[in-house]
């Protein structure tokens, strides 16, 4: 399973003892004067906001890692099937303990493979979840910084559980991978993960390496919150 390569008027005082007397005079004047209301007006309460004006609750994925927390919103308007797949897996605890096993600074971070929990780095990136998901490509969103998309093999309909978070804009991935989320909190954590040393750090471009962090970046928990 792989992600793509590359906001008192001054001087006027009233003695306390005179207040009741003044109030009585003012009340009588209002009641008998030409400005007296014909009937007592009922106090109007502000109208309740229409349902469409209320902020709609939304599900948000919260990824707590050993380097900080990332939260992203879902984009069910373009990928309802992948959104449901991810939320189902997260609610089951599927992602807890998995890692970001592939990190390419200036490109993306990939994770979510259940095999990344077994202590054998050689098989990281080859695992999958219980379901294969059909491609849900869309041109509404682009693979810009903070977008969350679906990792897959060469088969466009092989997306399952692995996902990647864009570190930099990579429009060449558009209409090739299923975009299903967008980071709303924790881009500083994404940057921190992108800066970790990997087995490719310091090596010439094109060297054989897996872009695997030398120290695990663990997803301690991946939960779904309604906000």
Coordinates of C-alpha atoms in Angstrom, one line a residue:
X1 CA 0.0 0.0 0.0
X2 CA 1.5 3.3 -0.9
X3 CA 0.8 7.0 -1.1
X4 CA 2.0 8.9 -4.1
X5 CA 5.8 9.4 -4.5
X6 CA 6.8 12.5 -4.7
X7 CA -13.6 41.0 18.6
X8 CA -25.4 60.1 36.0
X9 CA -25.2 63.2 34.3
X10 CA -22.4 65.4 35.9
X11 CA -23.7 67.9 38.5
X12 CA -27.2 66.3 38.6
X13 CA -27.8 64.4 41.8
X14 CA -30.9 63.2 43.6
X15 CA -31.2 62.8 47.4
X16 CA -32.3 59.2 48.2
X17 CA -35.2 60.4 50.4
X18 CA -36.7 62.3 47.4
X19 CA -36.6 59.3 45.0
X20 CA -40.1 57.8 45.9
X21 CA -41.8 61.3 45.7
X22 CA -40.2 62.0 42.2
X23 CA -41.2 58.5 41.0
X24 CA -44.8 59.1 42.0
X25 CA -44.9 62.4 40.1
X26 CA -43.4 60.9 37.0
X27 CA -45.7 58.0 37.0
X28 CA -48.8 60.2 37.3
X29 CA -47.6 62.4 34.5
X30 CA -47.0 59.5 32.1
X31 CA -50.4 58.0 32.9
X32 CA -52.3 61.2 32.2
X33 CA -50.2 62.9 29.6
X34 CA -50.6 62.8 25.8
X35 CA -47.7 60.3 25.6
X36 CA -49.4 57.8 27.8
X37 CA -49.6 54.3 26.0
X38 CA -53.0 53.1 25.1
X39 CA -52.1 49.7 26.5
X40 CA -49.2 48.1 28.2
X41 CA -46.9 46.8 25.4
X42 CA -45.7 43.2 25.9
X43 CA -42.0 42.8 26.1
X44 CA -40.7 41.2 22.9
X45 CA -38.2 38.5 23.1
X46 CA -35.6 38.2 20.3
X47 CA -36.6 35.6 17.8
X48 CA -34.8 32.3 18.0
X49 CA -32.3 31.6 15.2
X50 CA -33.6 29.5 12.4
X51 CA -32.2 25.9 12.3
X52 CA -30.2 26.8 9.2
X53 CA -28.4 29.6 11.2
X54 CA -27.3 27.4 14.0
X55 CA -23.8 25.9 13.7
X56 CA -24.1 22.3 12.6
X57 CA -22.3 19.8 14.7
X58 CA -19.6 17.9 12.8
X59 CA -17.5 14.8 13.3
X60 CA -13.8 15.5 13.7
X61 CA -10.9 13.0 13.8
X62 CA -8.5 13.6 16.6
X63 CA -5.0 12.0 16.3
X64 CA -3.0 12.1 19.5
X65 CA 0.7 11.3 18.7
X66 CA 3.8 11.3 20.8
X67 CA 4.7 14.6 19.1
X68 CA 1.3 16.3 19.6
X69 CA -2.3 16.3 18.4
X70 CA -3.7 16.7 14.9
X71 CA -7.4 17.2 14.3
X72 CA -9.0 17.1 10.9
X73 CA -12.5 17.6 9.6
X74 CA -14.2 15.2 7.2
X75 CA -15.3 16.1 3.6
X76 CA -18.3 13.8 3.1
X77 CA -19.5 15.9 0.2
X78 CA -16.8 14.4 -2.0
X79 CA -16.0 11.1 -0.3
X80 CA -18.9 9.8 1.9
X81 CA -17.8 6.1 1.6
X82 CA -14.2 6.8 2.7
X83 CA -15.3 9.0 5.5
X84 CA -17.6 6.3 6.9
X85 CA -14.8 3.7 6.5
X86 CA -12.3 5.9 8.4
X87 CA -14.8 6.8 11.2
X88 CA -15.9 3.1 11.6
X89 CA -12.2 2.0 11.9
X90 CA -11.3 4.8 14.4
X91 CA -14.3 4.1 16.6
X92 CA -13.3 0.5 16.8
X93 CA -9.7 1.4 18.0
X94 CA -8.2 0.1 14.7
X95 CA -5.7 3.0 14.4
X96 CA -4.6 3.1 18.1
X97 CA -0.9 2.3 18.2
X98 CA -0.2 2.6 14.5
X99 CA 2.5 4.9 13.3
X100 CA 3.4 7.4 10.6
X101 CA 5.7 4.9 8.9
X102 CA 6.5 7.0 5.8
X103 CA 7.5 10.7 6.1
X104 CA 8.7 12.8 3.2
X105 CA 9.3 16.5 4.2
X106 CA 7.9 18.9 1.6
X107 CA 5.5 16.2 0.4
X108 CA 3.4 14.2 2.9
X109 CA 3.2 11.9 6.0
X110 CA 1.7 8.4 5.6
X111 CA 0.3 6.2 8.3
X112 CA -2.5 4.0 9.5
X113 CA -1.1 0.6 8.6
X114 CA -2.0 -2.1 11.3
X115 CA 1.3 -3.9 10.5
X116 CA 3.2 -0.9 11.8
X117 CA 2.3 -2.1 15.3
X118 CA 4.1 -5.5 15.0
X119 CA 7.7 -4.2 15.5
X120 CA 8.8 -5.3 12.1
X121 CA 9.6 -2.2 10.0
X122 CA 10.1 -4.3 6.8
X123 CA 6.4 -4.8 6.3
X124 CA 5.2 -1.3 7.1
X125 CA 3.0 0.0 4.3
X126 CA 1.8 -3.4 3.1
X127 CA -1.1 -3.9 5.5
X128 CA -4.8 -3.1 5.0
X129 CA -8.1 -3.0 6.8
X130 CA -11.2 -5.2 6.5
X131 CA -12.6 -3.3 3.5
X132 CA -11.3 -2.1 0.1
X133 CA -12.9 1.2 -0.8
X134 CA -13.9 2.4 -4.3
X135 CA -12.2 5.5 -5.6
X136 CA -14.1 8.8 -4.9
X137 CA -12.0 11.2 -7.0
X138 CA -13.1 14.8 -7.1
X139 CA -11.8 18.1 -8.4
X140 CA -13.5 20.2 -5.8
X141 CA -10.5 20.0 -3.5
X142 CA -6.8 19.9 -4.4
X143 CA -4.0 18.1 -2.6
X144 CA -2.8 21.2 -0.8
X145 CA -1.1 21.5 2.6
X146 CA -3.3 20.0 5.3
X147 CA -5.4 17.8 3.1
X148 CA -6.0 14.2 4.2
X149 CA -6.2 11.6 1.4
X150 CA -6.3 7.9 0.9
X151 CA -3.2 5.7 0.3
X152 CA -3.6 2.9 -2.2
X153 CA -1.8 0.4 -4.4
X154 CA -1.8 0.7 -8.2
X155 CA -5.5 -0.2 -8.2
X156 CA -7.5 3.0 -7.8
X157 CA -10.1 1.0 -5.9
X158 CA -7.7 -0.4 -3.3
X159 CA -7.9 2.3 -0.7
X160 CA -8.5 0.8 2.7
X161 CA -7.1 2.1 6.0
X162 CA -3.9 3.9 5.2
X163 CA -4.0 7.6 4.7
X164 CA -1.6 10.5 4.2
X165 CA -1.6 14.2 5.3
X166 CA -0.2 16.7 2.8
X167 CA 2.8 18.7 4.0
X168 CA 3.0 20.8 0.9
X169 CA 0.7 21.4 -2.1
X170 CA 1.1 18.6 -4.7
X171 CA -1.5 19.1 -7.4
X172 CA -0.3 16.2 -9.5
X173 CA -2.1 13.9 -7.1
X174 CA -5.5 15.4 -7.8
X175 CA -8.1 13.0 -9.3
X176 CA -5.8 10.1 -8.5
X177 CA -6.3 9.7 -4.8
X178 CA -9.4 10.0 -2.6
X179 CA -9.4 13.2 -0.6
X180 CA -11.6 12.9 2.5
X181 CA -10.4 15.3 5.2
X182 CA -8.7 18.6 6.0
X183 CA -6.6 19.5 9.0
X184 CA -8.2 22.1 11.2
X185 CA -5.8 22.0 14.2
X186 CA -2.2 20.9 14.6
X187 CA -0.4 21.8 11.4
X188 CA 2.5 22.7 13.7
X189 CA 2.5 19.0 14.7
X190 CA 2.4 18.0 11.0
X191 CA 5.5 20.2 10.5
X192 CA 7.2 18.6 13.5
X193 CA 6.6 15.1 12.2
X194 CA 7.8 16.1 8.7
X195 CA 11.1 17.2 10.4
X196 CA 11.9 13.9 12.0
X197 CA 15.0 12.0 10.9
X198 CA 14.3 9.1 8.6
X199 CA 16.4 6.4 7.0
X200 CA 16.7 8.8 4.0
X201 CA 18.0 11.7 6.0
X202 CA 21.3 12.9 4.6
X203 CA 21.3 10.5 1.7
X204 CA 21.5 11.6 -1.9
X205 CA 18.2 11.9 -3.8
X206 CA 17.2 8.6 -5.3
X207 CA 19.0 6.5 -2.7
X208 CA 17.3 3.2 -1.7
X209 CA 15.4 4.0 1.5
X210 CA 11.9 3.8 2.8
X211 CA 11.5 7.3 4.3
X212 CA 10.8 5.6 7.6
X213 CA 11.3 7.6 10.8
X214 CA 14.3 6.4 12.8
X215 CA 12.2 6.8 16.0
X216 CA 8.5 5.8 15.8
X217 CA 5.9 8.5 15.4
X218 CA 3.0 6.7 17.2
X219 CA -0.7 7.5 17.0
X220 CA -1.5 6.8 20.6
X221 CA -5.2 7.2 19.8
X222 CA -7.4 8.2 16.9
X223 CA -10.9 9.1 18.0
X224 CA -13.9 10.8 16.5
X225 CA -15.4 13.8 18.3
X226 CA -18.5 15.8 17.6
X227 CA -17.9 19.5 17.7

